[in-house]
CSV table of C-alpha atoms in Angstrom, one decimal:
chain,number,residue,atom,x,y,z
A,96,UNK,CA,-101.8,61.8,16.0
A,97,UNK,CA,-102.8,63.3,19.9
A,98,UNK,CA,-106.0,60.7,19.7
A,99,UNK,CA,-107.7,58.8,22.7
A,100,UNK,CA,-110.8,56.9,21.6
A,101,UNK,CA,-111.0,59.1,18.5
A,102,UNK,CA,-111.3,62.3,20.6
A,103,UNK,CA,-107.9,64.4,20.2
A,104,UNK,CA,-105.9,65.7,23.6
A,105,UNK,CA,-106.4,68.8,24.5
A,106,UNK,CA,-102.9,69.9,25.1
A,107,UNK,CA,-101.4,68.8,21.6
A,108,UNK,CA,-101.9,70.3,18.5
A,109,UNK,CA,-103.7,68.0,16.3
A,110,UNK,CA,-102.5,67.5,13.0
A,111,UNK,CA,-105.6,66.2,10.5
A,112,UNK,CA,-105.0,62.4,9.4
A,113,UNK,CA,-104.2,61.7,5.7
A,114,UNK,CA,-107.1,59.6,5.7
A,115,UNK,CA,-109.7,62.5,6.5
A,116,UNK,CA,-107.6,64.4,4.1
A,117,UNK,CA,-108.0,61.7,1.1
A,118,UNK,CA,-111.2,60.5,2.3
A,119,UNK,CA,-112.3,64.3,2.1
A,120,UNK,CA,-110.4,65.2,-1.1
A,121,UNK,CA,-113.1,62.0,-2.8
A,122,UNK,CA,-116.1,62.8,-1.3
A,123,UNK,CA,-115.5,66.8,-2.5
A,124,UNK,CA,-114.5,65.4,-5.9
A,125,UNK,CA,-117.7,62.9,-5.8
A,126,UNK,CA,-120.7,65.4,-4.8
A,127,UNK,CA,-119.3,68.4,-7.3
A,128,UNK,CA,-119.5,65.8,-10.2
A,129,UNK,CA,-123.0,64.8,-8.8
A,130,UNK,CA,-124.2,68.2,-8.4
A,131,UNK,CA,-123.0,68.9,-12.4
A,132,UNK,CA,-125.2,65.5,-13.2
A,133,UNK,CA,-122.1,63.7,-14.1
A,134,UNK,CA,-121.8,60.1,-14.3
A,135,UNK,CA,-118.2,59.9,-12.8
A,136,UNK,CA,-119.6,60.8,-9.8
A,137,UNK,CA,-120.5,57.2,-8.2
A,138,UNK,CA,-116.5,55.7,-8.9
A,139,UNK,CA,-115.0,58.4,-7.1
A,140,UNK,CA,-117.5,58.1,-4.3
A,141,UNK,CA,-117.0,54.0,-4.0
A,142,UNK,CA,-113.5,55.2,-2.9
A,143,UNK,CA,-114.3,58.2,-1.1
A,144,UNK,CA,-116.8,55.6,1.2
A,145,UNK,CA,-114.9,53.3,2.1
A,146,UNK,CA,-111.9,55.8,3.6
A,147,UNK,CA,-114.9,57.1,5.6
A,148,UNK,CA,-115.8,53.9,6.6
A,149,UNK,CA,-112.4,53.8,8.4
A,150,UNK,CA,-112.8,57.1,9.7
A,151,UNK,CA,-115.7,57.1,11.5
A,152,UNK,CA,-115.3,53.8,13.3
A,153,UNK,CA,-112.2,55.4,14.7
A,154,UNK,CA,-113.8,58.0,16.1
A,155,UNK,CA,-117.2,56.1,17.6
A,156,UNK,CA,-119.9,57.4,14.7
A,157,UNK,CA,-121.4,53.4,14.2
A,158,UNK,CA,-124.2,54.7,12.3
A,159,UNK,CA,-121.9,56.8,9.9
A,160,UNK,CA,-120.1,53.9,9.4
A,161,UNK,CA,-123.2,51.7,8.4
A,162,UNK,CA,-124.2,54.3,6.3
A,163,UNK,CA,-120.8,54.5,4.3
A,164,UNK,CA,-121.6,50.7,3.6
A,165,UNK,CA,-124.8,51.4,2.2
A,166,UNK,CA,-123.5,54.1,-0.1
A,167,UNK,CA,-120.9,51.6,-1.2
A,168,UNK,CA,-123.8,49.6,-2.5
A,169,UNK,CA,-125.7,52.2,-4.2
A,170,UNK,CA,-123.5,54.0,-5.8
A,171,UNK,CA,-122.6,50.7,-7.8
A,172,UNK,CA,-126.7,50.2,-8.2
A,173,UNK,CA,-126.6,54.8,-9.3
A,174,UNK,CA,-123.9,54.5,-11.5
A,175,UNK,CA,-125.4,51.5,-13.5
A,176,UNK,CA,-128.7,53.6,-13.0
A,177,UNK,CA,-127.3,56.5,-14.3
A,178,UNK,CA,-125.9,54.5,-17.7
A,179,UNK,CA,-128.9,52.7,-18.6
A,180,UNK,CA,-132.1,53.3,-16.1
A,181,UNK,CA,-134.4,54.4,-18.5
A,182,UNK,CA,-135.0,51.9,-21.3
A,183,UNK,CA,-131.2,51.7,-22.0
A,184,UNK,CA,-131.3,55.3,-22.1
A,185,UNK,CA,-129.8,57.9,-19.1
A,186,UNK,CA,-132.2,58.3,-16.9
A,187,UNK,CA,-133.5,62.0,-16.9
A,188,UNK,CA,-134.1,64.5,-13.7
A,189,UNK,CA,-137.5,64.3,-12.8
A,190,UNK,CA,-139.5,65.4,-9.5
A,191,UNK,CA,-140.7,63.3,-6.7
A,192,UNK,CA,-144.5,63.5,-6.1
A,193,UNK,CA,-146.0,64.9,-2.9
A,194,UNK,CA,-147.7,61.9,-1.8
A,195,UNK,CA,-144.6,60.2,-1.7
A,196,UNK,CA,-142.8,63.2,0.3
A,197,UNK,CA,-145.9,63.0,2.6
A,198,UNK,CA,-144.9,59.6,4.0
A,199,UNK,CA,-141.4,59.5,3.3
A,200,UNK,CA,-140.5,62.1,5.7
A,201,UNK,CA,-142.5,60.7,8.8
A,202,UNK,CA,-140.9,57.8,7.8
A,203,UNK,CA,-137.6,59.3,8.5
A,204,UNK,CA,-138.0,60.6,11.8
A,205,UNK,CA,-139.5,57.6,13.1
A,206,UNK,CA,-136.5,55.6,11.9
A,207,UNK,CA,-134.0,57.9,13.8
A,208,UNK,CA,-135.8,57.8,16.7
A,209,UNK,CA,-135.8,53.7,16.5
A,210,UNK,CA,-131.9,53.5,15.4
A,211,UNK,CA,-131.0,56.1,17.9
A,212,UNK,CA,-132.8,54.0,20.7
A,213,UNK,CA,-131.1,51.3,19.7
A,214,UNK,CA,-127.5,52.7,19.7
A,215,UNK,CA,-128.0,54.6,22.7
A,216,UNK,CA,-128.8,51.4,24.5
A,217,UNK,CA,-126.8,48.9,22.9
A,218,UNK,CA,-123.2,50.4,22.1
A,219,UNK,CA,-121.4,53.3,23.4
A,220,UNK,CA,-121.9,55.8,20.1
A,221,UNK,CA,-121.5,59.4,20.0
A,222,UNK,CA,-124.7,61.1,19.7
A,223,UNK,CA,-126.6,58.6,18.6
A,224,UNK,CA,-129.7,60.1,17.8
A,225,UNK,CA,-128.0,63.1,15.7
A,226,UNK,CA,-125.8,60.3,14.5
A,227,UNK,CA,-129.2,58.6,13.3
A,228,UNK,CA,-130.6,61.7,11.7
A,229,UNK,CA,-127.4,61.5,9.4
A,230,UNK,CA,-127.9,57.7,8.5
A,231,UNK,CA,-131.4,58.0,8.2
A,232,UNK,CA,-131.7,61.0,6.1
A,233,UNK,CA,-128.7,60.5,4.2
A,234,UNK,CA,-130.4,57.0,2.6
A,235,UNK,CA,-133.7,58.7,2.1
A,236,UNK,CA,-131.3,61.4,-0.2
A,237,UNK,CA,-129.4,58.5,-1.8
A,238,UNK,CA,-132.3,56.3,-2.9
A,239,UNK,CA,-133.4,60.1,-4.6
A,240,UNK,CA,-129.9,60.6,-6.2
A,241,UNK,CA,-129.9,57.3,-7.6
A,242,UNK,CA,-133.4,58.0,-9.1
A,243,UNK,CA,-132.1,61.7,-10.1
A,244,UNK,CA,-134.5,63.2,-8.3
A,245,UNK,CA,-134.6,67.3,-7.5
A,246,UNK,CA,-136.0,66.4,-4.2
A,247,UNK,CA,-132.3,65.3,-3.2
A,248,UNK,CA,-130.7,68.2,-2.9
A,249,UNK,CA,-133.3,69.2,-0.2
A,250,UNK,CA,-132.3,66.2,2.0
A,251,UNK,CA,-128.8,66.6,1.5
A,252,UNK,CA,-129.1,70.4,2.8
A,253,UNK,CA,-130.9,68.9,6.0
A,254,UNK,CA,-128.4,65.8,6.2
A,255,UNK,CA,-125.4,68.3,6.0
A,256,UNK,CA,-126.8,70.8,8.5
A,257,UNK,CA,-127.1,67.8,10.7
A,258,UNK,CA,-123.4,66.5,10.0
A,259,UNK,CA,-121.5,69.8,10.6
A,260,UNK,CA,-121.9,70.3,14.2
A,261,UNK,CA,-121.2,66.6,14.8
A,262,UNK,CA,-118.4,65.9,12.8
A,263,UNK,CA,-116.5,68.9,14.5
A,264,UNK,CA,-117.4,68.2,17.9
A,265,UNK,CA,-115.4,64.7,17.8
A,266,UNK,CA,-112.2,66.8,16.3
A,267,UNK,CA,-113.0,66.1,12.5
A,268,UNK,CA,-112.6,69.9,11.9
A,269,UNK,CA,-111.9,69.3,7.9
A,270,UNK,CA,-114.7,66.8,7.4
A,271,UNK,CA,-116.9,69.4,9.6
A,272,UNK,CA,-115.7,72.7,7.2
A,273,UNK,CA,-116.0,70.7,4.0
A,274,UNK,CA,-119.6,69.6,5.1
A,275,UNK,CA,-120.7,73.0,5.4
A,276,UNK,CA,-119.3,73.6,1.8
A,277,UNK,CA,-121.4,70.6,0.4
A,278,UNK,CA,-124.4,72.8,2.1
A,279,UNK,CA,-123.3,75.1,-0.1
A,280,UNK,CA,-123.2,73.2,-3.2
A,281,UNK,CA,-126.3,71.6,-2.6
A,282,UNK,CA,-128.4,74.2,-2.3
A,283,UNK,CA,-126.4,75.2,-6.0
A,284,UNK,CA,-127.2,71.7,-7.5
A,285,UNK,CA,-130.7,72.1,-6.4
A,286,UNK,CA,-131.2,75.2,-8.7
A,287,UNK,CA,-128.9,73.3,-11.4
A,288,UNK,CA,-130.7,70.3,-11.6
A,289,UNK,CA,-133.8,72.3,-11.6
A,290,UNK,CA,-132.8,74.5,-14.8
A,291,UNK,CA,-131.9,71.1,-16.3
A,292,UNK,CA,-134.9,69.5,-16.1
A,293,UNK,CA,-136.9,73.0,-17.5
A,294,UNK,CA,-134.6,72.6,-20.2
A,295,UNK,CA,-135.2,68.9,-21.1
A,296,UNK,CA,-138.9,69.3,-20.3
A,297,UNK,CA,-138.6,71.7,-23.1
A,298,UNK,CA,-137.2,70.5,-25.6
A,299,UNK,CA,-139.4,67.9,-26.6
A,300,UNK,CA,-141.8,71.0,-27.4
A,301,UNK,CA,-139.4,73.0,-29.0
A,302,UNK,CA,-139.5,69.8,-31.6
A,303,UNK,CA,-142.8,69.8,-31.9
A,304,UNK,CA,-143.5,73.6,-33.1
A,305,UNK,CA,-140.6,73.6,-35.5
């Protein structure tokens, strides 16, 4: 596959694994259905996780690899969640409140400077501080996701702005393009989910004067 250490020869034409291909193929499949508020979402990304797992501890990303772990694990917690989190009802899309914001993301940064410490000193990972960033601020988005919270779409703009750069300087060029298409779509769930919410906020008074 013209690999050495998970960084691809320079003189060979590298051809993209079938597992970035299938892992990729998920993952696109998972965050569309997300993105349309649709429960099928948190299967397909089980899958999608754990062929990413593989991936990126081929090519030296430790913390991506923790990280696809931890979405393993919450997407089983989002997709029960999703079917019966609010009274044995779906849970609705709501808003996170400022206060929490205010601490949540100093929170964040302070946690990827500790992890990337950490990996910089104790293993021999790529960028660990950028690597960190993606971790870090990928959970803060997931814990949001599984509450169906707006705010996670925000996080998952900054987490794939983050990821883009890195994935495609250590030769995952598909995972790198398709990344900057999930900017794309997050920034076009963000409005979704936000028309969804007006509309569910609204119908409760739409009852009420009829």
């Amino acid at each position: 596959m013209g690999y050495s250490g998970g960084v691809p020869h320079s003189k060979e034409i590298r051809l993209t694994p079938p597992l970035e291909i299938a892992a990729n193929v998920l993952m696109t499949a998972s965050i569309i259905l997300a993105g349309r508020n649709n429960i099928h979402s948190w299967w397909i990304g089980i899958i999608g996780c754990v062929l990413f797992a593989v991936l990126f501890f081929q090519v030296n990303l430790y913390a991506d690899v923790m990280l696809q772990l931890f979405f393993i694990v919450t997407c089983v917690i989002g997709w029960l969640q999703w079917r019966r989190g609010a009274g044995g009802k779906p849970l609705p899309i709501t808003r996170t409140g400022w206060r929490s914001l205010a601490w949540v993301v100093p929170a964040g940064i302070a946690s990827v400077a500790i992890y990337g410490m950490l990996l910089h000193r104790f293993t021999n990972a790529y960028a660990p501080f950028i690597d960190s960033a993606v971790l870090v601020f990928s959970i803060i988005a997931q814990f949001l996701l599984m509450s169906r919270r707006i705010e996670t779409w925000a996080f998952w703009l900054l987490v794939n702005t983050v990821a883009v750069p890195l994935y495609y300087s250590r030769g995952l060029h598909l995972t790198a393009v398709l990344y900057a298409a999930y900017w794309v779509n997050a920034l076009i769930s963000w409005y979704w989910w936000g028309v969804q919410a007006r509309r569910a906020a609204a119908a409760p008074r739409a009852m009420a004067d009829a």
